[in-house]
Every structure is written in C-alpha cells, then in structure tokens.
Amino acid sequence: IDSKDVNLDINSYFKLRETFTTLGNKIEYYEEMQHEYNGDIYSNDELHNLYGYFMTRAASEGFSRHLNGKRFVLISRASHIGMHRCSGIWKGDNTSWWSHLEANIKMMPSLSMVGFLYSGADTGGFGGNASPELMSRWLQFSVFTPLLRNHSCIGTRNQEPYQFGDEHTKINRSLISARYRLIPLLYSEFMTAALNNEMLFRPFAFEYNDIRAIEIEDQIFLGKRIMLAPVYKANKHGRIVYLSEDMLLVKIKDDSFSCEKINSGDVYIEYPHDEVQIFLKPNSAIPLINAAMNTAETDMSTLNIIGYIDDSFIFSMYDDDGINSSISDIKDKSLEIEFSLKENDIAYNVIKNNTGVCKIKICFNITNGSVIEKLI
C-alpha cells in the first residue's frame, strides 16, 4: 500500500517485487489458470513453457528471413523441448553458491542430451555475492562452455574479473587467456556436434561402462575424447579424479602448457586457480593458438597441436569465417591430419587444409612415456 502511485527507484522496485515472488510461483496458479485454444480448455501448467518457445521461434525465423544467410546468435531463458532448433539457452537466475557451480557442471550433459548445444550459466552466479575463489573456480569451467558470461544482479557485489584485487585479476586474466587459446578446439567440438547431431558435453558413463564410471557425474567429456574434472568446492587445492584408463593431463597457463601422464584409477590432482586442465584419452589431440584480445584478432596461421598417441588417429578442426550459414562452406573450411606412431616416431599425412593454418607445431606424448616435438 505504501508503494501505491509512488515512482520507485530501481532498488525499491526489486525489493517490492521480492514480496510478490512466492505468489507467482505457487503450483495452484499453474493448475487453476486456464487457457482456451481452438475451443479446447488447457491448464496453464500444460502451456506455460510454450510461450517462451514460440516467442523464441518467432525471433529465430525473423532473423533467418532478414539476414540473408548470415549466422546469428540467439539465446533464451524461457524454453521447451525442441527449441534448440531455434536458439541456445542459458541456465537462468542462478546464485553465487558452490552448489550451483556443481549443478552447472552436471547440467551441461543433460542439455546436450535434448539438443541444446549453445549454453552456459552466469559465471560466478547471478544472485548473491561471489567470492574471489568461487569466481575463479567457476571461470575455470566456463572457459569450456559455448556461452561464457559474467552477469550479476543489481544489489549484489560487483564481480567483473578485475573486482577482487590484483592477485585475483591476474588469475582471472590467465583463465580468460586460456579461453582464447582454446577457441579452435571449442569451435571445432561445437561444429562437430552440430553437424553430426551429436552431444557436445557427454556424461562420463557414456564413455566408460565400468561400475565406478556409471556413478560419476562431476567428470564430463567435451566431445568424445576430452575430459574435464573441475573443482567445485571451497578451500580446495585440487580434487580426486577417477580414470578408467591412462590419460594425458594437459595444463594451460598464460602462454605456456605442460603435460603429464596420469595412470588409471583414483588419483589426487592439484588444480591451481590460475590454470586450465584437460584430460586427453589415448589417440586424441587438442589445438592451441596464441591468446588474443578478441576473436577477430585471433591468429590461426600458427597452430600448436598437443596429442596423446597409442597407434593412430585423425585430427580434425573447423576454421570457417563464422558468418556464412551454408553447411557445405562450414564443412569445407577444415583441417584434417592423420597421425600414426611408427618406430617411436610420429608420421603424419595432411588429408585436407582449407584453413588459414600454414605452420603446425606438434607436441605428442606417447603412451610409453616418451615425448616427440616437431614442426610439420
């Protein structure tokens, strides 16, 4: 009553809105409110999510009609099964809680299962106050999600990467730098999933079927050969990781990287705040480039390929202009190299190179423990 006919400022408005939040979310509301469509009556809980679906579909069809074949980015919070054909989705109004970082990790494979590839959460949390540690740990995971957005609510602590002092600014700068170094990997895995109707993020149990594997939810795969094991608890210097087979741990920090073979089983892995870690299955590789200030400035002319090889595999990478939506153009702008292990040396055959890559450096760890570096 005190707010009637009062011109509220933004903070007063949000405070007042919170008073009514629970009223709008009562289950009775969804069951009792009814809609008429073509002479039939439906309860609101049957149709509620369709509003967001058709709103997003209309926007997608409008962009497609007017952009003359150019790609566009569309994300929505309101969703319904099937909406992945029209747009991406973000996780909605999360909170700066460690449990929400854990939920973010576990939700990515779930979204991939129903077709949503372009997704991510508000890094650091939307509501609540992010701590410096939570922000860095969350950023370590968000580096790998298609949508990386640091977004917070009015009235919460400022949580831009530079808001937590010099030490944490340096940490967050290193993580964001890793994101740009990994752009070729992230884009290629995304396009592989999109073009082949596959999952971008996969549960651990989709790759291994031993009894331990089926119980693990906090280790997930990006694509089919790259595993992520983020830290999602406070005051931890690392975490226990379970490996069903030997894998190569790749650590990326600033302008450098290092590799370490990790034997199968349970192992404690230290995970410093200022680096990004990737586990590679045998016969797989990841591409790295130099960091840039934005994607328009990325230099693809020199490519570093870090691999873990047992016998042979084909490395592939997409590098189109990101503008044309023609599937044939996207598929054509790719790099494919067949690598094989012969007499403790790496042989290679460039199958296709319709990209801007002209110099390739490889650093391959062999499963027997030796390392080979060369320019190809």
GROMACS .gro file of C-alpha atoms in nm:
model
  376
    1ILE     CA    1   0.000   0.000   0.000
    2ASP     CA    2   0.285   0.239   0.083
    3SER     CA    3   0.416   0.200  -0.273
    4LYS     CA    4   0.091   0.283  -0.449
    5ASP     CA    5   0.131   0.570  -0.700
    6VAL     CA    6   0.497   0.608  -0.593
    7ASN     CA    7   0.767   0.646  -0.857
    8LEU     CA    8   1.003   0.376  -0.728
    9ASP     CA    9   1.375   0.374  -0.797
   10ILE     CA   10   1.532   0.053  -0.924
   11ASN     CA   11   1.639  -0.081  -0.584
   12SER     CA   12   1.300  -0.010  -0.425
   13TYR     CA   13   1.128  -0.180  -0.717
   14PHE     CA   14   1.328  -0.502  -0.679
   15LYS     CA   15   1.270  -0.502  -0.303
   16LEU     CA   16   0.897  -0.470  -0.358
   17ARG     CA   17   0.898  -0.734  -0.628
   18GLU     CA   18   1.050  -0.989  -0.392
   19THR     CA   19   0.742  -0.954  -0.172
   20PHE     CA   20   0.528  -1.099  -0.450
   21THR     CA   21   0.770  -1.360  -0.585
   22THR     CA   22   0.620  -1.655  -0.399
   23LEU     CA   23   0.269  -1.561  -0.507
   24GLY     CA   24   0.351  -1.612  -0.873
   25ASN     CA   25   0.521  -1.946  -0.823
   26LYS     CA   26   0.252  -2.136  -0.635
   27ILE     CA   27   0.162  -2.466  -0.801
   28GLU     CA   28  -0.207  -2.385  -0.759
   29TYR     CA   29  -0.161  -2.095  -1.002
   30TYR     CA   30  -0.043  -2.324  -1.280
   31GLU     CA   31  -0.317  -2.578  -1.217
   32GLU     CA   32  -0.614  -2.339  -1.184
   33MET     CA   33  -0.540  -2.078  -1.450
   34GLN     CA   34  -0.692  -2.190  -1.779
   35HIS     CA   35  -0.648  -2.104  -2.147
   36GLU     CA   36  -0.883  -2.159  -2.439
   37TYR     CA   37  -0.737  -2.261  -2.776
   38ASN     CA   38  -0.945  -2.370  -3.075
   39GLY     CA   39  -1.238  -2.441  -2.848
   40ASP     CA   40  -1.042  -2.659  -2.605
   41ILE     CA   41  -0.951  -2.571  -2.246
   42TYR     CA   42  -0.595  -2.621  -2.116
   43SER     CA   43  -0.447  -2.558  -1.774
   44ASN     CA   44  -0.156  -2.317  -1.752
   45ASP     CA   45   0.090  -2.585  -1.646
   46GLU     CA   46   0.030  -2.757  -1.982
   47LEU     CA   47   0.103  -2.448  -2.190
   48HIS     CA   48   0.326  -2.225  -1.978
   49ASN     CA   49   0.659  -2.315  -2.144
   50LEU     CA   50   0.516  -2.288  -2.493
   51TYR     CA   51   0.508  -1.909  -2.460
   52GLY     CA   52   0.886  -1.894  -2.443
   53TYR     CA   53   0.916  -2.149  -2.722
   54PHE     CA   54   0.702  -1.960  -2.973
   55MET     CA   55   0.849  -1.624  -2.874
   56THR     CA   56   1.198  -1.756  -2.944
   57ARG     CA   57   1.090  -1.936  -3.260
   58ALA     CA   58   0.938  -1.617  -3.396
   59ALA     CA   59   1.262  -1.428  -3.330
   60SER     CA   60   1.468  -1.703  -3.495
   61GLU     CA   61   1.251  -1.714  -3.805
   62GLY     CA   62   1.262  -1.335  -3.830
   63PHE     CA   63   1.643  -1.326  -3.814
   64SER     CA   64   1.668  -1.608  -4.070
   65ARG     CA   65   1.439  -1.424  -4.308
   66HIS     CA   66   1.615  -1.088  -4.291
   67LEU     CA   67   1.985  -1.174  -4.251
   68ASN     CA   68   2.022  -1.334  -4.595
   69GLY     CA   69   2.203  -1.648  -4.492
   70LYS     CA   70   2.423  -1.497  -4.223
   71ARG     CA   71   2.453  -1.671  -3.889
   72PHE     CA   72   2.317  -1.510  -3.574
   73VAL     CA   73   2.337  -1.580  -3.201
   74LEU     CA   74   2.008  -1.611  -3.016
   75ILE     CA   75   1.976  -1.726  -2.656
   76SER     CA   76   1.669  -1.752  -2.437
   77ARG     CA   77   1.592  -1.833  -2.076
   78ALA     CA   78   1.235  -1.947  -2.146
   79SER     CA   79   1.243  -2.289  -2.309
   80HIS     CA   80   1.069  -2.601  -2.427
   81ILE     CA   81   1.186  -2.928  -2.576
   82GLY     CA   82   1.270  -2.871  -2.941
   83MET     CA   83   1.372  -2.508  -2.901
   84HIS     CA   84   1.737  -2.598  -2.970
   85ARG     CA   85   1.642  -2.572  -3.339
   86CYS     CA   86   1.584  -2.201  -3.288
   87SER     CA   87   1.830  -2.081  -3.026
   88GLY     CA   88   2.064  -2.155  -2.741
   89ILE     CA   89   1.971  -2.135  -2.375
   90TRP     CA   90   2.134  -2.017  -2.057
   91LYS     CA   91   2.068  -2.156  -1.712
   92GLY     CA   92   1.856  -1.871  -1.578
   93ASP     CA   93   1.890  -1.687  -1.248
   94ASN     CA   94   2.143  -1.893  -1.056
   95THR     CA   95   2.311  -1.784  -0.734
   96SER     CA   96   2.671  -1.741  -0.619
   97TRP     CA   97   2.674  -2.075  -0.440
   98TRP     CA   98   2.922  -2.360  -0.477
   99SER     CA   99   2.628  -2.598  -0.518
  100HIS     CA  100   2.518  -2.401  -0.825
  101LEU     CA  101   2.863  -2.437  -0.980
  102GLU     CA  102   2.831  -2.812  -0.924
  103ALA     CA  103   2.483  -2.805  -1.079
  104ASN     CA  104   2.621  -2.611  -1.377
  105ILE     CA  105   2.873  -2.889  -1.445
  106LYS     CA  106   2.614  -3.166  -1.423
  107MET     CA  107   2.353  -2.982  -1.629
  108MET     CA  108   2.567  -2.940  -1.941
  109PRO     CA  109   2.542  -3.308  -2.048
  110SER     CA  110   2.170  -3.304  -1.965
  111LEU     CA  111   2.114  -3.012  -2.201
  112SER     CA  112   2.322  -3.179  -2.471
  113MET     CA  113   2.103  -3.488  -2.445
  114VAL     CA  114   1.796  -3.289  -2.551
  115GLY     CA  115   1.973  -3.099  -2.829
  116PHE     CA  116   2.087  -2.778  -2.661
  117LEU     CA  117   2.449  -2.716  -2.759
  118TYR     CA  118   2.487  -2.339  -2.721
  119SER     CA  119   2.453  -2.299  -2.347
  120GLY     CA  120   2.620  -2.185  -2.028
  121ALA     CA  121   2.546  -2.032  -1.689
  122ASP     CA  122   2.601  -1.687  -1.541
  123THR     CA  123   2.962  -1.733  -1.436
  124GLY     CA  124   3.005  -1.653  -1.068
  125GLY     CA  125   2.630  -1.659  -1.012
  126PHE     CA  126   2.357  -1.404  -1.086
  127GLY     CA  127   2.215  -1.354  -0.737
  128GLY     CA  128   2.420  -1.346  -0.418
  129ASN     CA  129   2.779  -1.231  -0.368
  130ALA     CA  130   3.058  -1.420  -0.541
  131SER     CA  131   3.382  -1.473  -0.353
  132PRO     CA  132   3.714  -1.437  -0.540
  133GLU     CA  133   3.769  -1.813  -0.513
  134LEU     CA  134   3.423  -1.903  -0.642
  135MET     CA  135   3.463  -1.668  -0.937
  136SER     CA  136   3.796  -1.821  -1.042
  137ARG     CA  137   3.676  -2.180  -0.999
  138TRP     CA  138   3.359  -2.108  -1.194
  139LEU     CA  139   3.558  -1.938  -1.468
  140GLN     CA  140   3.782  -2.245  -1.494
  141PHE     CA  141   3.476  -2.442  -1.604
  142SER     CA  142   3.302  -2.170  -1.807
  143VAL     CA  143   3.613  -2.145  -2.026
  144PHE     CA  144   3.478  -2.460  -2.196
  145THR     CA  145   3.110  -2.369  -2.233
  146PRO     CA  146   2.991  -2.202  -2.555
  147LEU     CA  147   2.831  -1.921  -2.355
  148LEU     CA  148   3.076  -1.757  -2.114
  149ARG     CA  149   2.903  -1.467  -1.944
  150ASN     CA  150   2.981  -1.297  -1.613
  151HIS     CA  151   2.643  -1.147  -1.522
  152SER     CA  152   2.514  -1.044  -1.179
  153CYS     CA  153   2.204  -0.890  -1.027
  154ILE     CA  154   2.164  -0.530  -0.919
  155GLY     CA  155   2.238  -0.502  -0.548
  156THR     CA  156   2.499  -0.780  -0.546
  157ARG     CA  157   2.877  -0.748  -0.527
  158ASN     CA  158   3.049  -0.631  -0.844
  159GLN     CA  159   3.208  -0.946  -0.985
  160GLU     CA  160   3.392  -0.846  -1.301
  161PRO     CA  161   3.724  -1.035  -1.326
  162TYR     CA  162   3.915  -0.728  -1.204
  163GLN     CA  163   3.699  -0.659  -0.896
  164PHE     CA  164   3.880  -0.887  -0.650
  165GLY     CA  165   4.225  -0.730  -0.621
  166ASP     CA  166   4.548  -0.759  -0.817
  167GLU     CA  167   4.617  -1.123  -0.730
  168HIS     CA  168   4.279  -1.249  -0.850
  169THR     CA  169   4.279  -1.015  -1.150
  170LYS     CA  170   4.599  -1.190  -1.261
  171ILE     CA  171   4.439  -1.531  -1.201
  172ASN     CA  172   4.127  -1.446  -1.399
  173ARG     CA  173   4.332  -1.291  -1.679
  174SER     CA  174   4.521  -1.620  -1.717
  175LEU     CA  175   4.193  -1.815  -1.738
  176ILE     CA  176   4.038  -1.582  -1.994
  177SER     CA  177   4.362  -1.602  -2.193
  178ALA     CA  178   4.324  -1.980  -2.196
  179ARG     CA  179   3.974  -1.939  -2.338
  180TYR     CA  180   4.113  -1.755  -2.639
  181ARG     CA  181   4.395  -2.005  -2.684
  182LEU     CA  182   4.133  -2.282  -2.694
  183ILE     CA  183   3.900  -2.114  -2.945
  184PRO     CA  184   3.993  -2.359  -3.229
  185LEU     CA  185   3.917  -2.655  -3.002
  186LEU     CA  186   3.592  -2.515  -2.863
  187TYR     CA  187   3.462  -2.413  -3.206
  188SER     CA  188   3.558  -2.743  -3.367
  189GLU     CA  189   3.394  -2.953  -3.097
  190PHE     CA  190   3.080  -2.740  -3.120
  191MET     CA  191   3.057  -2.768  -3.500
  192THR     CA  192   3.132  -3.141  -3.489
  193ALA     CA  193   2.839  -3.191  -3.252
  194ALA     CA  194   2.608  -2.962  -3.452
  195LEU     CA  195   2.687  -3.106  -3.795
  196ASN     CA  196   2.677  -3.471  -3.683
  197ASN     CA  197   2.378  -3.443  -3.449
  198GLU     CA  198   2.589  -3.543  -3.151
  199MET     CA  199   2.626  -3.430  -2.792
  200LEU     CA  200   2.871  -3.152  -2.711
  201PHE     CA  201   2.902  -3.245  -2.342
  202ARG     CA  202   2.878  -3.613  -2.251
  203PRO     CA  203   2.844  -3.792  -1.916
  204PHE     CA  204   3.146  -3.988  -1.800
  205ALA     CA  205   2.937  -4.306  -1.814
  206PHE     CA  206   2.880  -4.257  -2.189
  207GLU     CA  207   3.249  -4.324  -2.249
  208TYR     CA  208   3.313  -4.599  -1.990
  209ASN     CA  209   3.089  -4.872  -1.852
  210ASP     CA  210   3.282  -5.000  -1.550
  211ILE     CA  211   3.098  -4.991  -1.219
  212ARG     CA  212   3.272  -4.676  -1.098
  213ALA     CA  213   3.208  -4.485  -1.418
  214ILE     CA  214   2.831  -4.511  -1.402
  215GLU     CA  215   2.826  -4.331  -1.065
  216ILE     CA  216   3.039  -4.030  -1.168
  217GLU     CA  217   2.860  -3.707  -1.255
  218ASP     CA  218   3.123  -3.442  -1.181
  219GLN     CA  219   3.368  -3.553  -1.453
  220ILE     CA  220   3.230  -3.485  -1.800
  221PHE     CA  221   3.351  -3.509  -2.158
  222LEU     CA  222   3.374  -3.226  -2.409
  223GLY     CA  223   3.317  -3.422  -2.726
  224LYS     CA  224   3.427  -3.783  -2.715
  225ARG     CA  225   3.793  -3.767  -2.619
  226ILE     CA  226   3.843  -3.467  -2.387
  227MET     CA  227   3.755  -3.498  -2.018
  228LEU     CA  228   3.703  -3.215  -1.770
  229ALA     CA  229   3.723  -3.254  -1.392
  230PRO     CA  230   3.652  -2.910  -1.240
  231VAL     CA  231   3.694  -2.815  -0.875
  232TYR     CA  232   3.357  -2.708  -0.735
  233LYS     CA  233   3.412  -2.698  -0.358
  234ALA     CA  234   3.553  -2.418  -0.143
  235ASN     CA  235   3.901  -2.415   0.006
  236LYS     CA  236   4.029  -2.699  -0.212
  237HIS     CA  237   4.371  -2.710  -0.380
  238GLY     CA  238   4.262  -2.993  -0.610
  239ARG     CA  239   4.036  -3.296  -0.621
  240ILE     CA  240   4.015  -3.673  -0.654
  241VAL     CA  241   3.976  -3.785  -1.015
  242TYR     CA  242   3.886  -4.136  -1.128
  243LEU     CA  243   4.027  -4.259  -1.461
  244SER     CA  244   3.907  -4.577  -1.630
  245GLU     CA  245   4.223  -4.576  -1.844
  246ASP     CA  246   4.553  -4.390  -1.857
  247MET     CA  247   4.510  -4.034  -1.980
  248LEU     CA  248   4.726  -3.730  -2.054
  249LEU     CA  249   4.672  -3.427  -1.832
  250VAL     CA  250   4.731  -3.100  -2.020
  251LYS     CA  251   4.777  -2.788  -1.808
  252ILE     CA  252   4.738  -2.446  -1.975
  253LYS     CA  253   4.858  -2.131  -1.803
  254ASP     CA  254   4.920  -1.790  -1.964
  255ASP     CA  255   5.135  -1.853  -2.274
  256SER     CA  256   5.261  -2.197  -2.171
  257PHE     CA  257   5.139  -2.553  -2.134
  258SER     CA  258   5.267  -2.872  -1.974
  259CYS     CA  259   5.169  -3.238  -1.997
  260GLU     CA  260   5.166  -3.526  -1.750
  261LYS     CA  261   5.062  -3.888  -1.799
  262ILE     CA  262   4.813  -3.998  -1.531
  263ASN     CA  263   4.764  -4.369  -1.466
  264SER     CA  264   4.418  -4.520  -1.436
  265GLY     CA  265   4.243  -4.543  -1.100
  266ASP     CA  266   4.176  -4.288  -0.828
  267VAL     CA  267   4.429  -4.008  -0.814
  268TYR     CA  268   4.451  -3.673  -0.641
  269ILE     CA  269   4.514  -3.390  -0.890
  270GLU     CA  270   4.628  -3.048  -0.778
  271TYR     CA  271   4.438  -2.777  -0.965
  272PRO     CA  272   4.581  -2.425  -0.914
  273HIS     CA  273   4.337  -2.137  -0.958
  274ASP     CA  274   4.527  -1.977  -1.246
  275GLU     CA  275   4.541  -2.268  -1.492
  276VAL     CA  276   4.303  -2.474  -1.703
  277GLN     CA  277   4.326  -2.853  -1.710
  278ILE     CA  278   4.223  -3.101  -1.980
  279PHE     CA  279   4.245  -3.480  -1.979
  280LEU     CA  280   4.309  -3.649  -2.315
  281LYS     CA  281   4.220  -4.007  -2.399
  282PRO     CA  282   4.477  -4.207  -2.599
  283ASN     CA  283   4.477  -4.122  -2.972
  284SER     CA  284   4.348  -3.769  -2.938
  285ALA     CA  285   4.480  -3.414  -2.962
  286ILE     CA  286   4.384  -3.054  -2.898
  287PRO     CA  287   4.478  -2.738  -3.094
  288LEU     CA  288   4.617  -2.425  -2.927
  289ILE     CA  289   4.683  -2.078  -3.067
  290ASN     CA  290   4.827  -1.764  -2.914
  291ALA     CA  291   4.590  -1.564  -2.694
  292ALA     CA  292   4.417  -1.256  -2.837
  293MET     CA  293   4.206  -0.968  -2.708
  294ASN     CA  294   3.901  -1.088  -2.903
  295THR     CA  295   3.808  -1.347  -3.164
  296ALA     CA  296   3.853  -1.100  -3.451
  297GLU     CA  297   4.223  -1.075  -3.361
  298THR     CA  298   4.294  -1.447  -3.325
  299ASP     CA  299   4.587  -1.563  -3.538
  300MET     CA  300   4.529  -1.907  -3.690
  301SER     CA  301   4.843  -1.907  -3.904
  302THR     CA  302   5.047  -2.096  -3.643
  303LEU     CA  303   4.884  -2.392  -3.469
  304ASN     CA  304   5.015  -2.597  -3.177
  305ILE     CA  305   4.875  -2.950  -3.163
  306ILE     CA  306   4.913  -3.133  -2.831
  307GLY     CA  307   4.849  -3.504  -2.862
  308TYR     CA  308   4.847  -3.835  -2.677
  309ILE     CA  309   4.903  -4.126  -2.914
  310ASP     CA  310   4.899  -4.504  -2.887
  311ASP     CA  311   4.877  -4.606  -3.255
  312SER     CA  312   4.691  -4.371  -3.493
  313PHE     CA  313   4.404  -4.124  -3.523
  314ILE     CA  314   4.273  -3.842  -3.742
  315PHE     CA  315   4.289  -3.489  -3.604
  316SER     CA  316   4.023  -3.255  -3.745
  317MET     CA  317   3.943  -2.887  -3.691
  318TYR     CA  318   3.698  -2.633  -3.836
  319ASP     CA  319   3.804  -2.279  -3.925
  320ASP     CA  320   3.534  -2.107  -4.131
  321ASP     CA  321   3.456  -1.734  -4.125
  322GLY     CA  322   3.177  -1.771  -3.867
  323ILE     CA  323   2.939  -1.568  -4.083
  324ASN     CA  324   2.804  -1.783  -4.366
  325SER     CA  325   2.547  -2.039  -4.255
  326SER     CA  326   2.599  -2.274  -4.551
  327ILE     CA  327   2.676  -2.621  -4.415
  328SER     CA  328   2.888  -2.706  -4.720
  329ASP     CA  329   3.102  -2.395  -4.661
  330ILE     CA  330   3.149  -2.483  -4.294
  331LYS     CA  331   3.250  -2.841  -4.373
  332ASP     CA  332   3.488  -2.730  -4.645
  333LYS     CA  333   3.684  -2.490  -4.422
  334SER     CA  334   3.856  -2.758  -4.220
  335LEU     CA  335   4.191  -2.914  -4.139
  336GLU     CA  336   4.239  -3.292  -4.125
  337ILE     CA  337   4.565  -3.467  -4.042
  338GLU     CA  338   4.620  -3.837  -3.992
  339PHE     CA  339   4.881  -3.909  -3.724
  340SER     CA  340   5.036  -4.250  -3.667
  341LEU     CA  341   5.304  -4.391  -3.441
  342LYS     CA  342   5.580  -4.568  -3.633
  343GLU     CA  343   5.904  -4.690  -3.473
  344ASN     CA  344   5.874  -4.444  -3.186
  345ASP     CA  345   5.825  -4.152  -3.424
  346ILE     CA  346   5.519  -3.959  -3.540
  347ALA     CA  347   5.423  -3.994  -3.905
  348TYR     CA  348   5.159  -3.765  -4.050
  349ASN     CA  349   4.951  -3.713  -4.361
  350VAL     CA  350   4.770  -3.384  -4.422
  351ILE     CA  351   4.440  -3.501  -4.567
  352LYS     CA  352   4.288  -3.153  -4.608
  353ASN     CA  353   4.383  -2.797  -4.520
  354ASN     CA  354   4.134  -2.538  -4.637
  355THR     CA  355   4.210  -2.308  -4.345
  356GLY     CA  356   4.445  -2.023  -4.267
  357VAL     CA  357   4.686  -2.256  -4.087
  358CYS     CA  358   5.030  -2.255  -4.251
  359LYS     CA  359   5.264  -2.360  -3.968
  360ILE     CA  360   5.195  -2.652  -3.736
  361LYS     CA  361   5.395  -2.745  -3.428
  362ILE     CA  362   5.322  -3.077  -3.259
  363CYS     CA  363   5.399  -3.195  -2.909
  364PHE     CA  364   5.297  -3.559  -2.878
  365ASN     CA  365   5.318  -3.770  -2.566
  366ILE     CA  366   5.338  -4.139  -2.648
  367THR     CA  367   5.167  -4.387  -2.417
  368ASN     CA  368   5.506  -4.546  -2.347
  369GLY     CA  369   5.618  -4.224  -2.180
  370SER     CA  370   5.836  -4.060  -2.446
  371VAL     CA  371   5.765  -3.717  -2.598
  372ILE     CA  372   5.809  -3.601  -2.958
  373GLU     CA  373   5.811  -3.236  -3.067
  374LYS     CA  374   5.849  -3.126  -3.427
  375LEU     CA  375   5.741  -2.877  -3.692
  376ILE     CA  376   5.528  -3.029  -3.967
   0.00000   0.00000   0.00000
